[in-house]
Amino acid sequence: MPLWLEPLERLVEAGGAILVVIALVATLLFSLALERVLFFRLGYRRARRALIRRWAARGDHLSWSSLALREAWTRELIARLRRPLPWLRLLVALCPLLGLLGTVTGMIAVFDSLALTETGQARAMADGVSRATLPTLAGMAVAVVGLLFTSRLEQIIRREDQRLHDRLARAVEEPHA
């Protein structure tokens, strides 16, 4: 076996194949989170500045159509921030369920091995139960961290929505907002 696959093999031995699935979901979840941080730091701020310049360059700021256009522009930009939120929520909700699946399948394996040996070895059962509960722990840990990130991202989006409206209003009042 290649050296780079040894950690994966140990992971499967420790908690079963479901633990690998949880690790893959965690990788996807944290990749989406990193992408959002990079988008916010690089892409969103640039797009926000361009939107403010475009709004300030317009001659009409008070008519119904221009206010509707401003609202459409801001909704479009905020929607770009919100785009991965449903996927993040889905992955966060999936992690504890995968952990529970790993625990149930692990417990079935423990009871199966106890039935085959027909001995009530407490040590073997305790080892099997600890292996079976590892996926639940991993799933819950990933879900908690993902939930913290998701709620923080939602808070940032609400704040940025308000700030964007404020900056657009100031851009009309002050030419160098």
C-alpha atoms as an extended CHARMM CRD file, in Angstrom:
* protein
*
       177  EXT
         1         1  MET       CA              0.0000000000        0.0000000000        0.0000000000  PROA      1               0.0000000000
         2         2  PRO       CA              1.3160000000        3.4830000000       -0.8850000000  PROA      2               0.0000000000
         3         3  LEU       CA              2.5040000000        5.5830000000        2.0040000000  PROA      3               0.0000000000
         4         4  TRP       CA             -0.0200000000        8.3450000000        1.3500000000  PROA      4               0.0000000000
         5         5  LEU       CA             -2.9470000000        5.9220000000        1.8170000000  PROA      5               0.0000000000
         6         6  GLU       CA             -1.9030000000        4.8010000000        5.3080000000  PROA      6               0.0000000000
         7         7  PRO       CA             -3.8200000000        7.5750000000        7.1330000000  PROA      7               0.0000000000
         8         8  LEU       CA             -6.9410000000        6.6220000000        5.1810000000  PROA      8               0.0000000000
         9         9  GLU       CA             -6.4850000000        2.9820000000        6.1380000000  PROA      9               0.0000000000
        10        10  ARG       CA             -6.1120000000        3.9280000000        9.8100000000  PROA      10              0.0000000000
        11        11  LEU       CA             -9.2180000000        6.0780000000        9.5630000000  PROA      11              0.0000000000
        12        12  VAL       CA            -11.2430000000        3.1640000000        8.1980000000  PROA      12              0.0000000000
        13        13  GLU       CA             -9.8890000000        0.8730000000       10.9050000000  PROA      13              0.0000000000
        14        14  ALA       CA            -10.7360000000        3.3640000000       13.6310000000  PROA      14              0.0000000000
        15        15  GLY       CA            -14.2880000000        4.2290000000       12.6360000000  PROA      15              0.0000000000
        16        16  GLY       CA            -15.3370000000        2.4400000000        9.4980000000  PROA      16              0.0000000000
        17        17  ALA       CA            -16.0250000000        3.5420000000        5.9710000000  PROA      17              0.0000000000
        18        18  ILE       CA            -18.5960000000        6.1000000000        7.1470000000  PROA      18              0.0000000000
        19        19  LEU       CA            -15.7980000000        8.0340000000        8.8240000000  PROA      19              0.0000000000
        20        20  VAL       CA            -14.1500000000        8.4300000000        5.4060000000  PROA      20              0.0000000000
        21        21  VAL       CA            -17.4430000000        9.7600000000        4.0180000000  PROA      21              0.0000000000
        22        22  ILE       CA            -17.6370000000       12.2220000000        6.9260000000  PROA      22              0.0000000000
        23        23  ALA       CA            -14.0680000000       13.3000000000        6.1660000000  PROA      23              0.0000000000
        24        24  LEU       CA            -15.0130000000       13.8690000000        2.5120000000  PROA      24              0.0000000000
        25        25  VAL       CA            -18.1010000000       15.8820000000        3.4950000000  PROA      25              0.0000000000
        26        26  ALA       CA            -15.9670000000       17.9010000000        5.9250000000  PROA      26              0.0000000000
        27        27  THR       CA            -13.4490000000       18.5760000000        3.1590000000  PROA      27              0.0000000000
        28        28  LEU       CA            -16.2140000000       19.7770000000        0.8570000000  PROA      28              0.0000000000
        29        29  LEU       CA            -17.7780000000       21.8740000000        3.6250000000  PROA      29              0.0000000000
        30        30  PHE       CA            -14.5290000000       23.5740000000        4.5720000000  PROA      30              0.0000000000
        31        31  SER       CA            -13.5890000000       24.0610000000        0.9090000000  PROA      31              0.0000000000
        32        32  LEU       CA            -16.8620000000       25.9190000000        0.3730000000  PROA      32              0.0000000000
        33        33  ALA       CA            -16.1730000000       27.9390000000        3.5140000000  PROA      33              0.0000000000
        34        34  LEU       CA            -12.6850000000       28.8620000000        2.3030000000  PROA      34              0.0000000000
        35        35  GLU       CA            -14.0850000000       29.8000000000       -1.0980000000  PROA      35              0.0000000000
        36        36  ARG       CA            -16.5940000000       32.1310000000        0.5940000000  PROA      36              0.0000000000
        37        37  VAL       CA            -13.8800000000       33.8070000000        2.6480000000  PROA      37              0.0000000000
        38        38  LEU       CA            -11.7720000000       34.3450000000       -0.4680000000  PROA      38              0.0000000000
        39        39  PHE       CA            -14.7680000000       35.6020000000       -2.4470000000  PROA      39              0.0000000000
        40        40  PHE       CA            -15.6820000000       38.0290000000        0.3230000000  PROA      40              0.0000000000
        41        41  ARG       CA            -12.1230000000       39.3270000000        0.6660000000  PROA      41              0.0000000000
        42        42  LEU       CA            -11.3760000000       39.5890000000       -3.0570000000  PROA      42              0.0000000000
        43        43  GLY       CA            -14.3740000000       39.3910000000       -5.3670000000  PROA      43              0.0000000000
        44        44  TYR       CA            -17.2010000000       40.8740000000       -3.3230000000  PROA      44              0.0000000000
        45        45  ARG       CA            -15.3790000000       44.0130000000       -2.2240000000  PROA      45              0.0000000000
        46        46  ARG       CA            -14.3110000000       44.7590000000       -5.7830000000  PROA      46              0.0000000000
        47        47  ALA       CA            -17.8690000000       44.2090000000       -7.0360000000  PROA      47              0.0000000000
        48        48  ARG       CA            -19.2330000000       46.4110000000       -4.2250000000  PROA      48              0.0000000000
        49        49  ARG       CA            -16.8980000000       49.2740000000       -5.1660000000  PROA      49              0.0000000000
        50        50  ALA       CA            -17.8720000000       48.9290000000       -8.8310000000  PROA      50              0.0000000000
        51        51  LEU       CA            -21.5610000000       48.9900000000       -7.9180000000  PROA      51              0.0000000000
        52        52  ILE       CA            -21.1230000000       52.1160000000       -5.7900000000  PROA      52              0.0000000000
        53        53  ARG       CA            -19.2300000000       53.8560000000       -8.6190000000  PROA      53              0.0000000000
        54        54  ARG       CA            -21.9020000000       52.8190000000      -11.1290000000  PROA      54              0.0000000000
        55        55  TRP       CA            -24.6670000000       54.1200000000       -8.8590000000  PROA      55              0.0000000000
        56        56  ALA       CA            -22.8710000000       57.4070000000       -8.1570000000  PROA      56              0.0000000000
        57        57  ALA       CA            -22.2760000000       57.9380000000      -11.8770000000  PROA      57              0.0000000000
        58        58  ARG       CA            -26.0000000000       57.8110000000      -12.6220000000  PROA      58              0.0000000000
        59        59  GLY       CA            -27.6560000000       61.1600000000      -13.0340000000  PROA      59              0.0000000000
        60        60  ASP       CA            -31.0200000000       60.1470000000      -11.5940000000  PROA      60              0.0000000000
        61        61  HSD       CA            -31.1120000000       58.8530000000       -8.0210000000  PROA      61              0.0000000000
        62        62  LEU       CA            -34.6260000000       59.7640000000       -6.9010000000  PROA      62              0.0000000000
        63        63  SER       CA            -37.0680000000       58.3600000000       -9.4270000000  PROA      63              0.0000000000
        64        64  TRP       CA            -38.9360000000       55.1560000000       -8.7950000000  PROA      64              0.0000000000
        65        65  SER       CA            -37.1860000000       53.3830000000      -11.6580000000  PROA      65              0.0000000000
        66        66  SER       CA            -33.7130000000       54.3390000000      -10.4630000000  PROA      66              0.0000000000
        67        67  LEU       CA            -34.5060000000       53.2140000000       -6.8970000000  PROA      67              0.0000000000
        68        68  ALA       CA            -35.8690000000       49.9440000000       -8.2830000000  PROA      68              0.0000000000
        69        69  LEU       CA            -32.6860000000       49.5340000000      -10.3150000000  PROA      69              0.0000000000
        70        70  ARG       CA            -30.5590000000       50.2060000000       -7.2170000000  PROA      70              0.0000000000
        71        71  GLU       CA            -32.5220000000       47.5920000000       -5.3000000000  PROA      71              0.0000000000
        72        72  ALA       CA            -32.0920000000       45.0750000000       -8.1220000000  PROA      72              0.0000000000
        73        73  TRP       CA            -28.3490000000       45.7100000000       -8.2420000000  PROA      73              0.0000000000
        74        74  THR       CA            -27.9550000000       45.3000000000       -4.4810000000  PROA      74              0.0000000000
        75        75  ARG       CA            -30.0660000000       42.1410000000       -4.4240000000  PROA      75              0.0000000000
        76        76  GLU       CA            -27.9690000000       40.6680000000       -7.2150000000  PROA      76              0.0000000000
        77        77  LEU       CA            -24.7290000000       41.3920000000       -5.3780000000  PROA      77              0.0000000000
        78        78  ILE       CA            -26.0050000000       40.0750000000       -2.0380000000  PROA      78              0.0000000000
        79        79  ALA       CA            -27.3610000000       36.9870000000       -3.8350000000  PROA      79              0.0000000000
        80        80  ARG       CA            -23.8080000000       36.2860000000       -4.9970000000  PROA      80              0.0000000000
        81        81  LEU       CA            -22.7650000000       36.2600000000       -1.3300000000  PROA      81              0.0000000000
        82        82  ARG       CA            -25.6760000000       33.9630000000       -0.3940000000  PROA      82              0.0000000000
        83        83  ARG       CA            -25.2030000000       31.5110000000       -3.2610000000  PROA      83              0.0000000000
        84        84  PRO       CA            -23.5170000000       28.6160000000       -1.3830000000  PROA      84              0.0000000000
        85        85  LEU       CA            -25.5470000000       28.9490000000        1.8390000000  PROA      85              0.0000000000
        86        86  PRO       CA            -28.0580000000       26.1880000000        0.9730000000  PROA      86              0.0000000000
        87        87  TRP       CA            -25.1940000000       23.8020000000        0.2130000000  PROA      87              0.0000000000
        88        88  LEU       CA            -23.4170000000       24.7000000000        3.4380000000  PROA      88              0.0000000000
        89        89  ARG       CA            -26.6120000000       24.1120000000        5.4270000000  PROA      89              0.0000000000
        90        90  LEU       CA            -27.1470000000       20.7830000000        3.6840000000  PROA      90              0.0000000000
        91        91  LEU       CA            -23.6340000000       19.5760000000        4.4470000000  PROA      91              0.0000000000
        92        92  VAL       CA            -23.9130000000       20.7060000000        8.0830000000  PROA      92              0.0000000000
        93        93  ALA       CA            -27.1900000000       18.8020000000        8.4650000000  PROA      93              0.0000000000
        94        94  LEU       CA            -25.7380000000       15.7450000000        6.7420000000  PROA      94              0.0000000000
        95        95  CYS       CA            -22.7660000000       15.3230000000        9.1100000000  PROA      95              0.0000000000
        96        96  PRO       CA            -24.6550000000       14.2130000000       12.2620000000  PROA      96              0.0000000000
        97        97  LEU       CA            -26.8040000000       11.8860000000       10.1790000000  PROA      97              0.0000000000
        98        98  LEU       CA            -23.7280000000       10.2670000000        8.6930000000  PROA      98              0.0000000000
        99        99  GLY       CA            -22.2780000000        9.9550000000       12.1870000000  PROA      99              0.0000000000
       100       100  LEU       CA            -25.4270000000        8.2280000000       13.3720000000  PROA      100             0.0000000000
       101       101  LEU       CA            -25.3040000000        5.8980000000       10.3770000000  PROA      101             0.0000000000
       102       102  GLY       CA            -21.7090000000        5.0240000000       11.2390000000  PROA      102             0.0000000000
       103       103  THR       CA            -22.6750000000        4.3190000000       14.8370000000  PROA      103             0.0000000000
       104       104  VAL       CA            -25.5900000000        2.0990000000       13.8790000000  PROA      104             0.0000000000
       105       105  THR       CA            -23.5530000000        0.1050000000       11.3800000000  PROA      105             0.0000000000
       106       106  GLY       CA            -20.7200000000       -0.1630000000       13.9030000000  PROA      106             0.0000000000
       107       107  MET       CA            -23.0760000000       -1.4270000000       16.6040000000  PROA      107             0.0000000000
       108       108  ILE       CA            -24.5220000000       -3.9860000000       14.1970000000  PROA      108             0.0000000000
       109       109  ALA       CA            -20.9830000000       -5.2160000000       13.5430000000  PROA      109             0.0000000000
       110       110  VAL       CA            -20.3020000000       -5.3980000000       17.3040000000  PROA      110             0.0000000000
       111       111  PHE       CA            -23.4400000000       -7.3930000000       17.9790000000  PROA      111             0.0000000000
       112       112  ASP       CA            -22.7220000000       -9.5990000000       14.9860000000  PROA      112             0.0000000000
       113       113  SER       CA            -19.2560000000      -10.4430000000       16.2640000000  PROA      113             0.0000000000
       114       114  LEU       CA            -20.6080000000      -11.0910000000       19.7630000000  PROA      114             0.0000000000
       115       115  ALA       CA            -23.2300000000      -13.4330000000       18.3510000000  PROA      115             0.0000000000
       116       116  LEU       CA            -20.6050000000      -15.3400000000       16.3630000000  PROA      116             0.0000000000
       117       117  THR       CA            -18.2290000000      -15.8310000000       19.2890000000  PROA      117             0.0000000000
       118       118  GLU       CA            -21.0810000000      -16.5770000000       21.7290000000  PROA      118             0.0000000000
       119       119  THR       CA            -19.0810000000      -15.1430000000       24.5850000000  PROA      119             0.0000000000
       120       120  GLY       CA            -19.9090000000      -12.0400000000       26.4970000000  PROA      120             0.0000000000
       121       121  GLN       CA            -16.4360000000      -10.5090000000       26.4420000000  PROA      121             0.0000000000
       122       122  ALA       CA            -16.9120000000       -7.0810000000       27.9280000000  PROA      122             0.0000000000
       123       123  ARG       CA            -13.5430000000       -5.8340000000       26.6990000000  PROA      123             0.0000000000
       124       124  ALA       CA            -14.2660000000       -6.7450000000       23.0700000000  PROA      124             0.0000000000
       125       125  MET       CA            -17.6940000000       -5.1880000000       23.3140000000  PROA      125             0.0000000000
       126       126  ALA       CA            -16.3160000000       -1.9730000000       24.8440000000  PROA      126             0.0000000000
       127       127  ASP       CA            -13.7160000000       -1.7190000000       22.0820000000  PROA      127             0.0000000000
       128       128  GLY       CA            -16.3920000000       -2.2350000000       19.4440000000  PROA      128             0.0000000000
       129       129  VAL       CA            -18.7100000000        0.3330000000       21.0120000000  PROA      129             0.0000000000
       130       130  SER       CA            -15.9320000000        2.9140000000       21.1640000000  PROA      130             0.0000000000
       131       131  ARG       CA            -15.1810000000        2.2930000000       17.4780000000  PROA      131             0.0000000000
       132       132  ALA       CA            -18.8760000000        2.5620000000       16.6780000000  PROA      132             0.0000000000
       133       133  THR       CA            -19.3280000000        5.9070000000       18.4170000000  PROA      133             0.0000000000
       134       134  LEU       CA            -16.3380000000        7.5540000000       16.7240000000  PROA      134             0.0000000000
       135       135  PRO       CA            -18.3490000000        8.4460000000       13.5830000000  PROA      135             0.0000000000
       136       136  THR       CA            -20.9640000000       10.1990000000       15.7220000000  PROA      136             0.0000000000
       137       137  LEU       CA            -18.2840000000       12.2410000000       17.4180000000  PROA      137             0.0000000000
       138       138  ALA       CA            -16.7010000000       13.1480000000       14.0920000000  PROA      138             0.0000000000
       139       139  GLY       CA            -20.0520000000       14.0150000000       12.5010000000  PROA      139             0.0000000000
       140       140  MET       CA            -21.0810000000       16.2110000000       15.4160000000  PROA      140             0.0000000000
       141       141  ALA       CA            -17.7030000000       17.9710000000       15.5460000000  PROA      141             0.0000000000
       142       142  VAL       CA            -17.7980000000       18.7900000000       11.8360000000  PROA      142             0.0000000000
       143       143  ALA       CA            -21.4290000000       19.9080000000       12.1090000000  PROA      143             0.0000000000
       144       144  VAL       CA            -20.7080000000       22.2430000000       15.0350000000  PROA      144             0.0000000000
       145       145  VAL       CA            -17.8060000000       23.9220000000       13.2670000000  PROA      145             0.0000000000
       146       146  GLY       CA            -19.8200000000       24.1370000000       10.0470000000  PROA      146             0.0000000000
       147       147  LEU       CA            -22.7860000000       25.5730000000       11.9190000000  PROA      147             0.0000000000
       148       148  LEU       CA            -20.5870000000       28.2190000000       13.5300000000  PROA      148             0.0000000000
       149       149  PHE       CA            -19.2070000000       29.2080000000       10.1340000000  PROA      149             0.0000000000
       150       150  THR       CA            -22.6370000000       29.2170000000        8.4850000000  PROA      150             0.0000000000
       151       151  SER       CA            -24.2200000000       31.3820000000       11.1660000000  PROA      151             0.0000000000
       152       152  ARG       CA            -21.2580000000       33.7770000000       11.0280000000  PROA      152             0.0000000000
       153       153  LEU       CA            -21.5710000000       33.9730000000        7.2430000000  PROA      153             0.0000000000
       154       154  GLU       CA            -25.2860000000       34.7540000000        7.5350000000  PROA      154             0.0000000000
       155       155  GLN       CA            -24.4760000000       37.5070000000       10.0320000000  PROA      155             0.0000000000
       156       156  ILE       CA            -21.8640000000       38.9630000000        7.6710000000  PROA      156             0.0000000000
       157       157  ILE       CA            -24.3230000000       38.8760000000        4.7750000000  PROA      157             0.0000000000
       158       158  ARG       CA            -26.9880000000       40.7370000000        6.7940000000  PROA      158             0.0000000000
       159       159  ARG       CA            -24.4080000000       43.3320000000        7.8490000000  PROA      159             0.0000000000
       160       160  GLU       CA            -23.1090000000       43.7510000000        4.3040000000  PROA      160             0.0000000000
       161       161  ASP       CA            -26.6330000000       44.1530000000        2.9540000000  PROA      161             0.0000000000
       162       162  GLN       CA            -27.2010000000       47.0610000000        5.3320000000  PROA      162             0.0000000000
       163       163  ARG       CA            -23.7590000000       48.5480000000        4.6800000000  PROA      163             0.0000000000
       164       164  LEU       CA            -24.2530000000       48.3620000000        0.9370000000  PROA      164             0.0000000000
       165       165  HSD       CA            -27.5100000000       50.3000000000        1.1630000000  PROA      165             0.0000000000
       166       166  ASP       CA            -25.8430000000       52.8600000000        3.4440000000  PROA      166             0.0000000000
       167       167  ARG       CA            -22.8570000000       53.2760000000        1.1200000000  PROA      167             0.0000000000
       168       168  LEU       CA            -25.0850000000       53.6970000000       -1.9120000000  PROA      168             0.0000000000
       169       169  ALA       CA            -27.0250000000       56.4270000000       -0.1060000000  PROA      169             0.0000000000
       170       170  ARG       CA            -23.7920000000       58.1630000000        0.9360000000  PROA      170             0.0000000000
       171       171  ALA       CA            -22.3600000000       57.8820000000       -2.5850000000  PROA      171             0.0000000000
       172       172  VAL       CA            -25.0650000000       60.2260000000       -3.8100000000  PROA      172             0.0000000000
       173       173  GLU       CA            -24.5430000000       62.6890000000       -0.9410000000  PROA      173             0.0000000000
       174       174  GLU       CA            -20.7410000000       62.5970000000       -0.9400000000  PROA      174             0.0000000000
       175       175  PRO       CA            -18.9150000000       62.1730000000       -4.2470000000  PROA      175             0.0000000000
       176       176  HSD       CA            -15.9660000000       60.3390000000       -2.6580000000  PROA      176             0.0000000000
       177       177  ALA       CA            -17.8100000000       57.8530000000       -0.3910000000  PROA      177             0.0000000000
